[in-house]
Amino acid sequence: MLTVKNLTKTYNGSKRSLEMVTFTVRPGEMTAIIGPSGAGKTTILRSINQLIPDDSGEIFLDDQDIRQLNKQGLRRVRHRIGMIFQNYNLVDQLTAIENVLHGRLGAKSALAGMLSLYSREEKQEALDLLGEMGLADFAYKRCSDLSGGQKQRVGIARALMQHPKIILCDEPIASLDPKSTTLVMDILKKLTTTQDISILINLHQVDIAKTYADHIVGINQGLVVFDNDAAALSDEAIQEIYA
Amino acid sequence: MLQKQTTSTRFFRTKLTKALALVAGIIVLYIVAALTLGYDLTSFGAISQGFAWLFHYFMPTGNVLQFLGAIVTQIFRTFLIAVCATTVASVFAIVLALVGAKNAGLIPVIGIFIKGLASFLRNIPLAAWALILVFSFKQNELTGFLALFFMSLGFLTRAFIETIEDYGTDTIKALEATGATYPQIVCQAILPALAVPLCEWVLYMIENNIRDAVLVGLITGSGIGFLFDLYFKSLRYNAAGLVVLGVVVLVIAWEILSIQLKKRIEHHAKD
Ligand SMILES: Nc1ncnc2c1ncn2[C@@H]1O[C@H](COP(=O)(O)OP(=O)(O)OP(=O)(O)O)[C@@H](O)[C@H]1O
Ligand SMILES: [Mg+2]
C-alpha cells in the first residue's frame, strides 16, 4: 500500500542523510524502522507526508506518487496519513477533544476549520475515540494537565479522527514509562489487526520492534541494511544495523 | 584538600578584584565625562534647591480646580489615543508577524523584509516620528495617533515574531501533517497557544503609549501634552503641575488595571 523507492535526501550543507531508500509497507501490517541515532529514521517519516522536501525518489500511496501532487492533492493525501510524535505535539492550551478534532482540519473548508465549526457527528466521533482510548473523563481537560501516556493517546485519537489508511509514528514511546509503553503499543497493534490500518513506526528498542512489528526495516547512515519479516531479525542482523 | 582550598580562595579573590575594577572603571568614566563637559561636581548640592523650587511652583494649589474639567477631558482623550493606536497597531502587527515568523515556513524573503521594516519603524525615536508627521499631517490628534501607531507597529511586530518563533515548529508540523492549511493552523494552534503572551505585549504597549502620548501631544500640539505646554508657557505652573499629577494617576491606574487584566487572562487560560 505504501511503497518508498530510491528515496534520497541531503540536508543543506551536510552529508547525505538518505541514500536510495526502498521498502514497502503492506496493508494491515506494522512495519518498524530501527537504526542508530542519526540514521535517518525521522527523515524517512517526514519525507513520506512531505513535511520536508526530499531530493529524489518515489513515494507511492495506493498507486499515487505523493511527490507529484499539487498543494490541494498533498493536503488530501496528508489527511489520509495519520502521524504521532515522541513529544505528542498537541496544542497544550486546548482541551483533549479540541485536539482530537484537529484530525478533521484536512477535510474541512479553510474557514470552517479556522472557526472550529465541527458538526455534531464529528464531535460525537471525537468523544467516542477518546472513550476507546480510555480517556472519556478527560475530554474537556486541558492537554497540559494530562500525563505523557494520556497525551500520546490523545495523539492517537487525533490521528484516527483522520480515518487514516496508514499512521506514521516517530518514536511514540520514547518518553513513556513501561506501563504506558505497553498500553500505547497494544493500541497501535490492535489498529492493524482490527481496523486494517498500516503502521510505520520508528523505534529505538529492538525488543519492542521484535515483539510488535510484522516487518522490520533496518537503517544505518541513510542506507537500508535490513528489510524482512520481524522473525528473520537475527543477532547478526542487529549487529549490522547498529554497527 | 589544602590544594583545593587555595584554588577556591584564589578563585573568589579574582572575582572580587574584577568587581572592584568594574566599579573603579565606572567612576573613572564619570569623572572623565564630567570634566569634559565642565560639570561642577558640587552641583549636586543644587538639586535639593531645584526640587524645592519645583514643589513650590508646581504644587497644584489655589484656584487650580477651574482647570480640572479641561485636564480630565484631555487626559481621557490622550488615553483613548494611546489605546486606539496600540490596538490598531496590534492587528496589523499580528498579521505581519504571522507571515514573517520563521517557523511559519512561508517565503523567507518576505520574513526578512518584515523584520527589517519592523526594526526600522521601531528604531526611529518617537519624537522624530512626531516631528516628521507634523510636517505632513499638521498639528492635530491624527498626527499623534500616527506617531504612536508606527512606533507600536514596529515594536509589536518584533515582539510578536519573537513570541511566535519561540513556539517552535513541532505542533505546527503536526497540524500540517493532518492536512490543515496555514490559516487553520494559526487559528487552531498558534493563537490559542500564544494568546496570553501576545495579550501581555499589547497591555505593556498601551502602558508605554500612555506615557509617550503626553510627549507626542507636546510636539504635535494635541491632547494633554498640548495643555501642559499651554499652561507652562502662560506661567500657570500650578495648573501644569495638576496635568503632571493627572498623568501619573492615569499611568498608575492603568498599571493596576492591567495587572488585574493579566491575572484574568492567565486564570482564564488555565481553566
Ligand atoms: N534539519 C536538519 N538539518 C540538517 N541536518 C539534519 C536535519 N535533520 C536531520 N539532519 C541530519 O540528518 C541525519 C538523519 O537525521 P534523522 O533525524 O532522520 O535521524 P534519526 O534516525 O531520526 O535519529 P534519532 O534516532 O536520533 O531520532 C542526521 O545525520 C542528522 O544530523
Ligand atoms: Mg528521529
XYZ file of C-alpha atoms and ligand atoms in Angstrom:
546
model
C 0.000 0.000 0.000
C 2.884 2.377 0.765
C 5.970 1.935 -1.364
C 9.082 4.049 -0.996
C 11.503 3.776 -3.922
C 15.038 5.123 -4.151
C 14.340 7.954 -1.717
C 17.355 10.221 -1.408
C 17.759 13.286 0.747
C 20.617 15.607 1.636
C 20.082 18.396 4.146
C 21.650 21.702 3.220
C 25.366 21.516 3.647
C 25.568 18.183 5.414
C 26.374 14.727 4.180
C 23.732 12.546 2.573
C 21.042 11.553 5.109
C 19.077 9.087 2.939
C 20.561 7.087 0.088
C 18.267 5.189 -2.317
C 15.960 4.049 0.477
C 13.475 1.447 -0.778
C 10.884 -0.526 1.184
C 7.193 -1.392 1.241
C 4.596 -1.192 3.982
C 1.933 -3.862 3.449
C -1.719 -3.264 4.340
C -2.698 -4.071 7.895
C 0.882 -4.634 8.989
C 3.095 -2.929 11.485
C 6.429 -2.044 9.947
C 9.172 -0.872 12.298
C 12.157 1.199 11.230
C 15.105 0.673 13.551
C 18.603 2.043 13.452
C 21.111 4.077 15.429
C 20.598 7.746 16.271
C 21.081 9.923 13.208
C 20.490 7.036 10.805
C 17.666 8.873 9.068
C 14.518 7.391 10.592
C 12.809 10.716 11.235
C 13.859 11.949 7.818
C 12.132 8.995 6.137
C 8.893 9.537 8.042
C 8.783 13.251 7.360
C 9.513 12.733 3.682
C 6.549 10.418 3.324
C 3.992 13.148 4.026
C 6.363 15.742 2.577
C 6.807 17.731 5.783
C 10.342 18.133 4.498
C 11.265 18.211 0.833
C 13.386 15.306 -0.405
C 15.787 15.237 -3.344
C 14.600 12.353 -5.463
C 12.756 9.059 -5.440
C 9.145 7.906 -5.486
C 6.597 7.527 -2.692
C 3.508 5.614 -3.749
C 0.430 5.512 -1.576
C -2.032 3.226 -3.398
C -0.624 3.917 -6.875
C -0.439 7.660 -6.357
C 3.008 9.265 -6.201
C 2.827 11.689 -3.282
C 5.814 13.577 -4.625
C 3.965 14.533 -7.827
C 0.917 16.066 -6.130
C -0.011 19.738 -6.151
C -0.877 21.581 -2.941
C -4.528 20.524 -2.848
C -3.663 16.931 -3.693
C -0.996 16.855 -0.996
C -3.472 18.187 1.541
C -5.928 15.421 0.654
C -3.252 12.740 0.940
C -1.961 14.100 4.239
C -5.468 13.848 5.578
C -5.339 10.069 4.990
C -1.960 9.699 6.722
C -2.054 9.973 10.500
C 1.062 10.929 12.399
C 2.069 10.699 16.049
C 5.214 12.004 17.681
C 7.615 11.394 20.533
C 6.639 14.700 22.126
C 2.938 14.287 21.250
C 2.862 17.744 19.575
C -0.610 18.605 20.821
C -1.814 22.130 21.432
C -1.353 22.025 25.201
C -3.579 25.027 25.858
C -6.585 23.346 24.247
C -8.712 20.515 25.601
C -8.321 16.892 24.578
C -11.449 16.930 22.431
C -10.314 20.051 20.584
C -7.018 18.370 19.806
C -8.769 15.253 18.555
C -10.990 17.358 16.306
C -7.850 18.779 14.680
C -7.799 15.476 12.839
C -10.710 16.826 10.765
C -8.985 20.010 9.608
C -7.656 18.443 6.425
C -11.200 17.597 5.339
C -12.847 20.914 6.157
C -13.088 24.195 4.322
C -10.445 26.687 5.382
C -12.979 28.895 7.140
C -14.858 26.120 8.950
C -11.522 24.828 10.219
C -10.396 28.258 11.378
C -13.611 28.860 13.310
C -13.875 25.331 14.781
C -17.222 24.732 13.066
C -17.398 20.993 13.663
C -20.589 19.034 13.066
C -22.409 17.172 15.795
C -21.282 13.856 14.251
C -17.665 14.951 14.269
C -17.848 15.919 17.919
C -19.513 12.636 18.799
C -16.840 10.705 16.919
C -14.100 12.576 18.777
C -15.752 11.695 22.087
C -16.100 8.049 21.046
C -12.442 7.885 20.070
C -11.378 9.365 23.400
C -13.585 6.755 25.049
C -11.863 3.983 23.122
C -8.524 5.360 24.308
C -9.762 5.181 27.901
C -9.940 8.957 28.161
C -13.683 9.537 28.305
C -13.328 11.518 31.526
C -10.596 13.727 30.125
C -12.334 15.076 27.014
C -12.711 18.585 28.418
C -9.385 18.699 30.281
C -6.605 20.888 29.003
C -3.868 18.768 27.464
C -1.193 20.443 29.584
C -2.823 18.735 32.580
C -2.516 15.233 31.093
C 0.264 12.710 31.681
C 2.582 11.646 28.878
C 0.753 8.397 28.287
C -2.588 10.215 28.192
C -1.230 12.808 25.785
C 0.009 10.129 23.445
C -3.427 8.516 23.446
C -4.957 11.897 22.566
C -2.391 11.985 19.745
C -3.564 8.574 18.522
C -7.193 9.705 18.699
C -6.284 12.766 16.626
C -4.677 10.523 14.026
C -7.698 8.171 13.988
C -10.014 11.141 13.515
C -8.386 11.436 10.075
C -9.689 7.967 9.103
C -6.174 7.143 8.042
C -5.002 4.313 5.810
C -1.641 4.473 7.492
C -0.250 6.020 10.659
C 3.356 7.203 10.864
C 4.798 7.046 14.383
C 8.090 8.759 15.212
C 9.356 7.124 18.405
C 5.933 7.344 20.056
C 7.030 5.600 23.234
C 10.454 7.140 23.771
C 9.161 9.455 26.511
C 6.831 6.974 28.194
C 7.144 4.729 31.241
C 6.939 0.936 30.741
C 3.252 0.712 31.582
C 2.227 3.474 29.174
C 4.568 1.971 26.585
C 2.712 -1.331 26.674
C -0.637 0.436 26.619
C 0.253 2.555 23.577
C 1.914 -0.297 21.665
C -1.078 -2.562 22.319
C -3.434 0.105 20.982
C -1.328 0.553 17.840
C -1.057 -3.167 17.271
C -4.794 -3.575 17.615
C -5.380 -0.949 14.946
C -3.501 -3.069 12.422
C -5.470 -6.234 13.197
C -8.993 -4.897 13.774
C -9.129 -1.816 11.521
C -6.690 -2.838 8.824
C -4.671 0.340 9.313
C -0.993 0.074 8.362
C 1.534 1.400 10.818
C 5.043 2.608 10.105
C 6.862 3.157 13.354
C 10.340 4.395 14.247
C 11.638 2.582 17.307
C 14.745 2.678 19.421
C 14.013 -0.522 21.332
C 14.770 -3.615 19.265
C 12.912 -5.927 21.647
C 9.718 -3.932 21.243
C 10.130 -3.948 17.475
C 10.535 -7.714 17.572
C 7.523 -8.182 19.831
C 5.064 -5.990 17.974
C 6.188 -5.490 14.374
C 5.356 -7.799 11.489
C 8.100 -6.377 9.329
C 11.350 -4.610 10.132
C 13.433 -2.177 8.106
C 16.937 -1.564 9.454
C 18.664 1.697 8.572
C 22.285 2.656 9.030
C 23.649 6.009 7.849
C 20.843 6.502 5.383
C 21.102 3.022 3.858
C 18.649 0.165 4.185
C 20.693 -2.717 5.610
C 17.827 -4.990 6.631
C 14.362 -5.456 5.148
C 12.499 -8.589 6.175
C 9.936 -10.204 8.469
C 10.432 -9.443 12.136
C 11.010 -13.122 12.806
C 14.023 -13.045 10.496
C 15.854 -10.414 12.534
C 18.894 -12.316 13.767
C 21.513 -11.126 16.220
C 23.979 -10.674 13.357
C 21.451 -8.508 11.532
C 21.029 -6.365 14.644
C 24.792 -6.001 14.896
C 24.954 -4.858 11.314
C 22.138 -2.329 11.769
C 23.758 -0.790 14.833
C 27.313 -1.005 13.516
C 42.310 19.338 50.446
C 44.696 22.184 51.133
C 45.318 22.453 47.420
C 41.599 22.777 46.802
C 41.182 25.486 49.373
C 43.865 27.689 47.896
C 42.325 27.238 44.471
C 38.943 28.351 45.739
C 40.455 31.251 47.676
C 42.224 32.417 44.561
C 39.060 31.971 42.514
C 36.943 34.183 44.777
C 39.702 36.738 45.246
C 39.956 37.091 41.474
C 36.218 37.583 41.250
C 36.313 40.304 43.904
C 39.172 42.065 42.152
C 37.238 42.023 38.911
C 34.156 43.518 40.568
C 36.234 46.284 42.173
C 37.903 47.010 38.866
C 34.476 47.364 37.254
C 33.294 49.857 39.891
C 36.540 51.816 39.592
C 36.116 51.868 35.826
C 32.644 53.341 36.100
C 33.846 56.075 38.478
C 36.682 56.949 36.133
C 34.251 57.104 33.209
C 32.014 59.511 35.122
C 34.924 61.767 36.101
C 36.283 61.875 32.563
C 32.846 62.673 31.133
C 32.080 65.270 33.806
C 35.410 67.034 33.352
C 34.996 67.089 29.611
C 31.551 68.621 29.908
C 32.776 71.032 32.567
C 30.363 69.831 35.254
C 30.923 71.227 38.661
C 30.870 68.146 40.824
C 29.430 70.165 43.689
C 26.395 70.989 41.578
C 24.649 68.017 43.151
C 24.089 70.353 46.043
C 21.819 72.477 43.900
C 19.495 69.572 43.278
C 17.598 69.946 46.515
C 17.153 73.638 45.827
C 15.841 72.790 42.396
C 13.286 70.419 43.849
C 12.203 72.960 46.398
C 11.553 75.421 43.590
C 9.731 72.746 41.634
C 7.449 71.879 44.529
C 6.737 75.477 45.306
C 5.581 76.416 41.837
C 4.171 73.173 40.515
C 2.112 72.348 43.565
C -1.440 72.159 42.250
C -2.820 74.668 44.712
C -5.050 77.702 44.712
C -7.766 78.103 42.143
C -6.397 75.214 40.152
C -9.687 73.340 40.235
C -11.080 75.551 37.487
C -8.747 73.723 35.080
C -9.740 70.311 36.277
C -12.529 69.791 33.756
C -10.329 70.593 30.765
C -7.481 68.485 32.107
C -9.590 65.418 32.787
C -11.157 65.653 29.341
C -7.779 65.892 27.641
C -6.222 63.127 29.734
C -9.087 60.874 28.783
C -8.686 61.730 25.101
C -4.955 61.070 25.339
C -5.647 57.730 26.956
C -8.041 56.857 24.136
C -5.474 57.819 21.502
C -2.909 55.555 23.157
C -5.406 52.682 23.294
C -6.546 53.186 19.692
C -3.034 53.452 18.314
C -1.956 50.302 20.169
C -4.952 48.173 19.275
C -4.908 49.123 15.601
C -1.148 48.557 15.509
C -1.503 45.158 17.158
C -3.964 43.977 14.499
C -1.514 44.870 11.726
C 1.429 43.571 13.764
C -0.087 40.136 14.321
C -0.746 39.714 10.605
C 2.807 40.783 9.741
C 4.260 38.566 12.465
C 2.267 35.518 11.357
C 3.597 35.983 7.846
C 7.130 36.906 8.878
C 7.865 34.363 11.626
C 10.436 31.816 10.560
C 8.502 28.816 11.852
C 5.515 29.800 9.707
C 7.558 28.403 6.851
C 6.264 30.977 4.361
C 8.561 32.746 1.919
C 11.797 33.608 3.800
C 12.485 36.799 1.812
C 9.187 38.279 2.983
C 10.086 37.386 6.564
C 13.387 39.216 6.322
C 11.658 42.205 4.770
C 9.066 42.343 7.563
C 11.704 42.083 10.284
C 13.718 44.842 8.615
C 10.664 47.062 8.321
C 9.744 46.481 11.970
C 13.245 47.319 13.175
C 13.232 50.433 11.034
C 9.896 51.646 12.413
C 10.887 50.902 15.975
C 14.295 52.496 15.865
C 13.125 55.910 14.745
C 12.748 57.794 18.042
C 9.188 58.695 18.897
C 9.957 62.406 18.950
C 11.344 62.133 15.422
C 8.190 60.348 14.285
C 6.076 63.105 15.754
C 8.135 65.884 14.177
C 8.150 64.222 10.768
C 4.422 63.603 10.867
C 3.612 67.137 11.993
C 5.007 68.305 8.667
C 2.626 66.223 6.626
C -0.423 65.995 8.859
C -0.313 69.324 10.740
C -0.983 69.750 14.406
C -3.842 67.501 15.415
C -4.757 64.300 17.128
C -4.379 62.212 13.986
C -0.698 63.088 13.898
C -0.223 61.905 17.468
C -2.166 58.777 16.685
C 0.009 58.026 13.661
C 3.267 58.618 15.536
C 2.235 56.166 18.258
C 0.840 53.773 15.651
C 4.053 53.465 13.612
C 6.198 53.142 16.689
C 3.906 50.457 18.176
C 3.655 48.655 14.864
C 7.426 48.253 14.749
C 7.727 47.248 18.371
C 4.807 44.827 18.436
C 5.739 43.166 15.149
C 9.184 42.331 16.528
C 7.799 41.211 19.859
C 5.110 39.060 18.213
C 7.606 37.482 15.804
C 9.866 36.532 18.700
C 6.939 35.101 20.648
C 5.781 33.067 17.655
C 9.259 31.825 16.797
C 9.780 30.697 20.387
C 6.780 28.423 19.934
C 8.827 26.272 17.578
C 7.667 24.051 14.759
C 6.598 20.819 16.470
C 2.884 21.467 16.803
C 2.766 23.416 13.558
C 4.242 20.410 11.728
C 1.821 18.071 13.475
C -1.169 20.017 12.216
C 0.375 20.390 8.773
C 0.543 16.596 8.756
C -3.242 16.382 9.235
C -3.681 18.386 6.033
C -4.520 21.660 7.812
C -3.869 24.904 5.952
C -1.734 27.658 7.459
C -4.686 29.926 8.360
C -6.263 26.938 10.129
C -3.022 26.270 11.992
C -2.914 29.911 13.037
C -6.430 29.787 14.497
C -6.216 26.280 15.946
C -2.693 26.235 17.364
C -0.627 29.415 17.251
C -3.212 31.877 18.555
C -4.685 29.659 21.298
C -1.209 28.667 22.447
C 0.181 32.190 22.476
C -2.893 34.212 23.457
C -1.531 35.030 26.908
C 1.940 36.311 25.945
C 0.538 38.193 22.941
C -2.080 39.959 25.086
C 0.576 40.814 27.637
C 2.638 42.523 24.963
C -0.391 44.592 23.961
C -1.076 45.637 27.576
C 2.567 46.584 28.040
C 2.478 48.610 24.831
C -0.639 50.508 25.925
C 1.073 51.379 29.202
C 4.094 52.721 27.352
C 1.959 54.592 24.880
C 0.023 56.402 27.591
C 3.276 57.868 28.813
C 4.521 58.573 25.317
C 1.228 60.141 24.270
C 1.989 63.051 26.583
C 5.276 63.715 24.823
C 3.744 63.266 21.408
C 0.957 65.679 22.358
C 3.575 68.221 23.347
C 5.174 68.032 19.915
C 2.058 67.672 17.812
C 0.076 70.180 19.818
C -2.748 67.936 20.830
C -4.198 66.221 23.873
C -2.781 66.572 27.321
C 0.719 67.392 26.088
C -0.657 70.497 24.408
C -2.443 71.528 27.573
C 0.750 71.167 29.595
C 2.628 73.260 27.058
C -0.085 75.918 27.162
C -0.201 76.237 30.967
C 3.566 76.119 31.222
C 4.178 78.864 28.704
C 1.474 81.057 30.174
C 3.171 80.678 33.580
C 0.243 78.832 35.159
C 2.617 76.417 36.832
C 0.139 75.093 39.349
C -2.190 74.040 36.524
C 0.747 72.425 34.714
C 1.504 70.610 37.971
C -2.051 69.320 38.032
C -1.552 67.983 34.499
C 1.525 66.047 35.627
C -0.360 64.706 38.621
C -3.222 63.677 36.388
C -0.901 61.781 34.050
C 0.751 59.997 36.958
C -2.654 58.990 38.294
C -3.659 57.713 34.862
C -0.490 55.674 34.416
C -0.767 54.139 37.876
C -4.462 53.423 37.361
C -3.668 51.698 34.086
C -0.887 49.684 35.680
C -3.240 48.446 38.378
C -5.911 47.681 35.806
C -3.509 45.837 33.518
C -2.188 43.702 36.367
C -5.791 42.693 37.029
C -6.361 42.055 33.327
C -3.232 39.906 33.100
C -4.383 37.861 36.075
C -7.763 37.340 34.437
C -6.181 36.326 31.138
C -3.800 33.877 32.778
C -6.507 32.489 35.011
C -8.870 32.083 32.091
C -6.153 30.324 30.107
C -5.719 27.815 32.930
C -9.396 26.850 33.151
N 17.065 19.961 9.883
C 18.233 19.330 9.638
N 19.269 19.987 9.077
C 20.428 19.370 8.797
N 20.672 18.076 9.060
C 19.698 17.359 9.616
C 18.419 17.943 9.939
N 17.644 16.976 10.475
C 18.394 15.850 10.494
N 19.622 16.074 9.980
C 20.697 15.068 9.820
O 20.195 14.003 9.043
C 20.603 12.758 9.588
C 19.397 11.904 9.898
O 18.647 12.519 10.916
P 17.295 11.915 11.498
O 16.713 12.910 12.425
O 16.458 11.457 10.366
O 17.840 10.669 12.310
P 17.060 9.662 13.252
O 17.358 8.300 12.757
O 15.633 10.056 13.367
O 17.796 9.891 14.619
P 17.218 9.787 16.117
O 17.124 8.326 16.418
O 18.272 10.442 16.950
O 15.917 10.485 16.144
C 21.466 13.061 10.796
O 22.809 12.961 10.419
C 21.097 14.483 11.147
O 22.213 15.135 11.686
Mg 14.417 10.809 14.975
